[in-house]
Each structure stands twice: as structure tokens, then as C-alpha cells.
Amino acid sequence: MTYPLFLTLHLFAALIFIGTVFFEVLFLENIRKQLPNKVMVLLEQGISRRARQLMPWVLLVLFGAGIAMVWLRYRPVLAAPLQSSFGVLLGLKILLAASVLGHFLWAMWLFRSGRMNARYVQFIHTSVFLHMVAIVLLAKGMFYLSW
Ligand code: HEM
């Protein structure tokens, strides 16, 4: 029963994380054109304050459960990742997840050092969005694609 528990936690954390990134890119970027700049700044401040409270916990559960699943079931596959299509796809997924974590830490550092600006926000949003699309395709593809 431990594995399904970690899988469920992983899935819920992924829903929250992917949902937030999709909301920011697909809704917020579009709303920007319809709202006065002042309102948009207040909205973004509120969203980013909430994200900085919640996201570290979501990422902790996402990565913790992911690592636990690998530990319980996929250690042998990852010991020789190039020997199977599953290993290649799971390995790529984990590399992309590590890159997402890097983006998150970079964003936290930009906030703390007061260097975050609109250009960085847009770059980080778009890059993490593309990572999410690839991670979801890999997460499902590893069970259905083989060569
Ligand atoms: C940004 C980070 C991540 C996202 C968005 C993400 C997302 C997902 C999604 C959507 C699934 C499919 C779940 C399902 O359909 O039931 C999945 C499966 C999986 N993820 Fe992640 N993941 C992330 C990070 C990680 C990390 C860091 C690891 C391990 C070190 C990991 C290991 C796994 C494994 C082993 C599965 C397959 C579970 C199974 O069905 O047996 N993930 N992930």
C-alpha cells in the first residue's frame, strides 16, 4: 500500500503545481491586457505571495513522493537507464524535474535579492510551462512508448 500512497501524493502535488503554472501562462498573461497596470501589479503581488507560501510544500511532496517511488520500484531501472526505453524516459523526466527545481530556486533568489522583473517573470513562466508539457508527456509516455 505504500507505493499507491506515494503515487497519489505525487499526482495531487503535480496537479497543484502544473495547474498553477498553466493558470499563470494561459490566464494571467492574457488578463494583463484587460486590466489597468496598478490592478495587475496588486494581483501579481498577491498571487506571488501565496505561491511563495504554498509552493515549497507542494514541491517537497512532489519531489519527496517521486524519490520514494523510484526508491521503492525503479532503482534497478535507473541503475542502467540507457538499457530500456522506460529508463531513458524516466531519466529524462527526472532531469527536467531537476531543471524545474532550479528555476524555482532561481526565482526565489531573484525575489529575495530584489532583482525579479517582468522579463524574468515571463521567461521563467514560459520555460517552466514548456518543462511541464514535456514532463507530463514523458510521465505517461514511459508506460506506452517502447523501442
Ligand atoms: C516538476 C516535477 C514533477 C512533475 C510535474 C511530475 C509529474 C508526474 C505525473 C503527472 C506523473 C503521472 C502520474 C500518474 O499518471 O499517475 C508522474 C509519474 C511519476 N513520477 Fe513524477 N513528476 C515530477 C517529478 C518527479 C521526480 C523528481 C521523480 C523522481 C525522482 C518522479 C518520479 C515519478 C515516477 C517514478 C512516476 C511513475 C509512477 C507510476 O505510475 O508508477 N517525478 N509524475
PDB file of N, CA and C in Angstrom, residues 67-104:
ATOM      1  N   ILE A  67      10.838  10.671  -5.393  1.00  0.00           N
ATOM      2  CA  ILE A  67      12.069   9.955  -4.989  1.00  0.00           C
ATOM      3  C   ILE A  67      11.703   8.644  -4.283  1.00  0.00           C
ATOM      4  N   ALA A  68      10.647   8.699  -3.440  1.00  0.00           N
ATOM      5  CA  ALA A  68      10.226   7.479  -2.723  1.00  0.00           C
ATOM      6  C   ALA A  68       9.783   6.400  -3.716  1.00  0.00           C
ATOM      7  N   MET A  69       9.051   6.802  -4.783  1.00  0.00           N
ATOM      8  CA  MET A  69       8.591   5.808  -5.775  1.00  0.00           C
ATOM      9  C   MET A  69       9.773   5.174  -6.499  1.00  0.00           C
ATOM     10  N   VAL A  70      10.760   6.035  -6.843  1.00  0.00           N
ATOM     11  CA  VAL A  70      11.959   5.496  -7.512  1.00  0.00           C
ATOM     12  C   VAL A  70      12.657   4.510  -6.579  1.00  0.00           C
ATOM     13  N   TRP A  71      12.768   4.899  -5.299  1.00  0.00           N
ATOM     14  CA  TRP A  71      13.447   4.058  -4.321  1.00  0.00           C
ATOM     15  C   TRP A  71      12.745   2.705  -4.190  1.00  0.00           C
ATOM     16  N   LEU A  72      11.411   2.739  -4.133  1.00  0.00           N
ATOM     17  CA  LEU A  72      10.648   1.503  -3.921  1.00  0.00           C
ATOM     18  C   LEU A  72      10.582   0.612  -5.158  1.00  0.00           C
ATOM     19  N   ARG A  73      10.513   1.215  -6.360  1.00  0.00           N
ATOM     20  CA  ARG A  73      10.210   0.385  -7.535  1.00  0.00           C
ATOM     21  C   ARG A  73      11.200   0.502  -8.682  1.00  0.00           C
ATOM     22  N   TYR A  74      11.805   1.681  -8.876  1.00  0.00           N
ATOM     23  CA  TYR A  74      12.534   1.888 -10.134  1.00  0.00           C
ATOM     24  C   TYR A  74      14.042   2.011  -9.976  1.00  0.00           C
ATOM     25  N   ARG A  75      14.580   1.672  -8.776  1.00  0.00           N
ATOM     26  CA  ARG A  75      16.040   1.739  -8.593  1.00  0.00           C
ATOM     27  C   ARG A  75      16.799   0.889  -9.609  1.00  0.00           C
ATOM     28  N   PRO A  76      16.373  -0.369  -9.826  1.00  0.00           N
ATOM     29  CA  PRO A  76      17.113  -1.195 -10.803  1.00  0.00           C
ATOM     30  C   PRO A  76      17.079  -0.592 -12.213  1.00  0.00           C
ATOM     31  N   VAL A  77      15.919  -0.020 -12.593  1.00  0.00           N
ATOM     32  CA  VAL A  77      15.809   0.584 -13.935  1.00  0.00           C
ATOM     33  C   VAL A  77      16.773   1.760 -14.053  1.00  0.00           C
ATOM     34  N   LEU A  78      16.836   2.583 -13.004  1.00  0.00           N
ATOM     35  CA  LEU A  78      17.681   3.776 -13.078  1.00  0.00           C
ATOM     36  C   LEU A  78      19.165   3.459 -12.862  1.00  0.00           C
ATOM     37  N   ALA A  79      19.460   2.234 -12.382  1.00  0.00           N
ATOM     38  CA  ALA A  79      20.870   1.853 -12.235  1.00  0.00           C
ATOM     39  C   ALA A  79      21.509   1.749 -13.623  1.00  0.00           C
ATOM     40  N   ALA A  80      20.690   1.390 -14.634  1.00  0.00           N
ATOM     41  CA  ALA A  80      21.186   1.332 -16.020  1.00  0.00           C
ATOM     42  C   ALA A  80      20.136   1.993 -16.917  1.00  0.00           C
ATOM     43  N   PRO A  81      20.019   3.317 -16.856  1.00  0.00           N
ATOM     44  CA  PRO A  81      18.892   3.994 -17.509  1.00  0.00           C
ATOM     45  C   PRO A  81      18.869   3.837 -19.027  1.00  0.00           C
ATOM     46  N   LEU A  82      20.043   3.604 -19.639  1.00  0.00           N
ATOM     47  CA  LEU A  82      20.065   3.538 -21.106  1.00  0.00           C
ATOM     48  C   LEU A  82      19.705   2.147 -21.647  1.00  0.00           C
ATOM     49  N   GLN A  83      19.524   1.197 -20.744  1.00  0.00           N
ATOM     50  CA  GLN A  83      19.234  -0.182 -21.169  1.00  0.00           C
ATOM     51  C   GLN A  83      17.774  -0.403 -21.561  1.00  0.00           C
ATOM     52  N   SER A  84      16.890   0.529 -21.197  1.00  0.00           N
ATOM     53  CA  SER A  84      15.468   0.332 -21.550  1.00  0.00           C
ATOM     54  C   SER A  84      14.849   1.672 -21.925  1.00  0.00           C
ATOM     55  N   SER A  85      13.798   1.608 -22.756  1.00  0.00           N
ATOM     56  CA  SER A  85      13.123   2.859 -23.141  1.00  0.00           C
ATOM     57  C   SER A  85      12.494   3.501 -21.895  1.00  0.00           C
ATOM     58  N   PHE A  86      11.983   2.660 -20.985  1.00  0.00           N
ATOM     59  CA  PHE A  86      11.386   3.194 -19.750  1.00  0.00           C
ATOM     60  C   PHE A  86      12.435   3.992 -18.963  1.00  0.00           C
ATOM     61  N   GLY A  87      13.639   3.410 -18.858  1.00  0.00           N
ATOM     62  CA  GLY A  87      14.719   4.074 -18.110  1.00  0.00           C
ATOM     63  C   GLY A  87      15.099   5.407 -18.735  1.00  0.00           C
ATOM     64  N   VAL A  88      15.176   5.449 -20.080  1.00  0.00           N
ATOM     65  CA  VAL A  88      15.534   6.704 -20.771  1.00  0.00           C
ATOM     66  C   VAL A  88      14.483   7.770 -20.483  1.00  0.00           C
ATOM     67  N   LEU A  89      13.193   7.379 -20.642  1.00  0.00           N
ATOM     68  CA  LEU A  89      12.118   8.366 -20.484  1.00  0.00           C
ATOM     69  C   LEU A  89      11.988   8.828 -19.027  1.00  0.00           C
ATOM     70  N   LEU A  90      12.111   7.875 -18.077  1.00  0.00           N
ATOM     71  CA  LEU A  90      12.036   8.257 -16.658  1.00  0.00           C
ATOM     72  C   LEU A  90      13.250   9.137 -16.290  1.00  0.00           C
ATOM     73  N   GLY A  91      14.422   8.765 -16.806  1.00  0.00           N
ATOM     74  CA  GLY A  91      15.623   9.562 -16.531  1.00  0.00           C
ATOM     75  C   GLY A  91      15.469  10.990 -17.050  1.00  0.00           C
ATOM     76  N   LEU A  92      14.936  11.107 -18.292  1.00  0.00           N
ATOM     77  CA  LEU A  92      14.716  12.444 -18.866  1.00  0.00           C
ATOM     78  C   LEU A  92      13.724  13.246 -18.031  1.00  0.00           C
ATOM     79  N   LYS A  93      12.660  12.553 -17.579  1.00  0.00           N
ATOM     80  CA  LYS A  93      11.632  13.219 -16.758  1.00  0.00           C
ATOM     81  C   LYS A  93      12.262  13.767 -15.471  1.00  0.00           C
ATOM     82  N   ILE A  94      13.130  12.967 -14.855  1.00  0.00           N
ATOM     83  CA  ILE A  94      13.758  13.409 -13.597  1.00  0.00           C
ATOM     84  C   ILE A  94      14.720  14.578 -13.860  1.00  0.00           C
ATOM     85  N   LEU A  95      15.445  14.520 -15.000  1.00  0.00           N
ATOM     86  CA  LEU A  95      16.339  15.640 -15.334  1.00  0.00           C
ATOM     87  C   LEU A  95      15.538  16.937 -15.510  1.00  0.00           C
ATOM     88  N   LEU A  96      14.404  16.827 -16.219  1.00  0.00           N
ATOM     89  CA  LEU A  96      13.569  18.025 -16.417  1.00  0.00           C
ATOM     90  C   LEU A  96      13.013  18.519 -15.081  1.00  0.00           C
ATOM     91  N   ALA A  97      12.631  17.572 -14.190  1.00  0.00           N
ATOM     92  CA  ALA A  97      12.116  17.962 -12.873  1.00  0.00           C
ATOM     93  C   ALA A  97      13.204  18.704 -12.084  1.00  0.00           C
ATOM     94  N   ALA A  98      14.453  18.224 -12.207  1.00  0.00           N
ATOM     95  CA  ALA A  98      15.554  18.908 -11.512  1.00  0.00           C
ATOM     96  C   ALA A  98      15.720  20.325 -12.073  1.00  0.00           C
ATOM     97  N   SER A  99      15.549  20.455 -13.389  1.00  0.00           N
ATOM     98  CA  SER A  99      15.658  21.781 -14.004  1.00  0.00           C
ATOM     99  C   SER A  99      14.529  22.706 -13.506  1.00  0.00           C
ATOM    100  N   VAL A 100      13.310  22.143 -13.310  1.00  0.00           N
ATOM    101  CA  VAL A 100      12.200  22.940 -12.763  1.00  0.00           C
ATOM    102  C   VAL A 100      12.561  23.439 -11.363  1.00  0.00           C
ATOM    103  N   LEU A 101      13.151  22.534 -10.569  1.00  0.00           N
ATOM    104  CA  LEU A 101      13.561  22.921  -9.210  1.00  0.00           C
ATOM    105  C   LEU A 101      14.595  24.056  -9.284  1.00  0.00           C
ATOM    106  N   GLY A 102      15.499  23.947 -10.243  1.00  0.00           N
ATOM    107  CA  GLY A 102      16.498  25.009 -10.456  1.00  0.00           C
ATOM    108  C   GLY A 102      15.826  26.344 -10.770  1.00  0.00           C
ATOM    109  N   HIS A 103      14.798  26.308 -11.647  1.00  0.00           N
ATOM    110  CA  HIS A 103      14.049  27.537 -11.983  1.00  0.00           C
ATOM    111  C   HIS A 103      13.429  28.135 -10.721  1.00  0.00           C
ATOM    112  N   PHE A 104      12.844  27.228  -9.878  1.00  0.00           N
ATOM    113  CA  PHE A 104      12.156  27.689  -8.670  1.00  0.00           C
ATOM    114  C   PHE A 104      13.151  28.368  -7.718  1.00  0.00           C
TER     115      PHE A 104
END
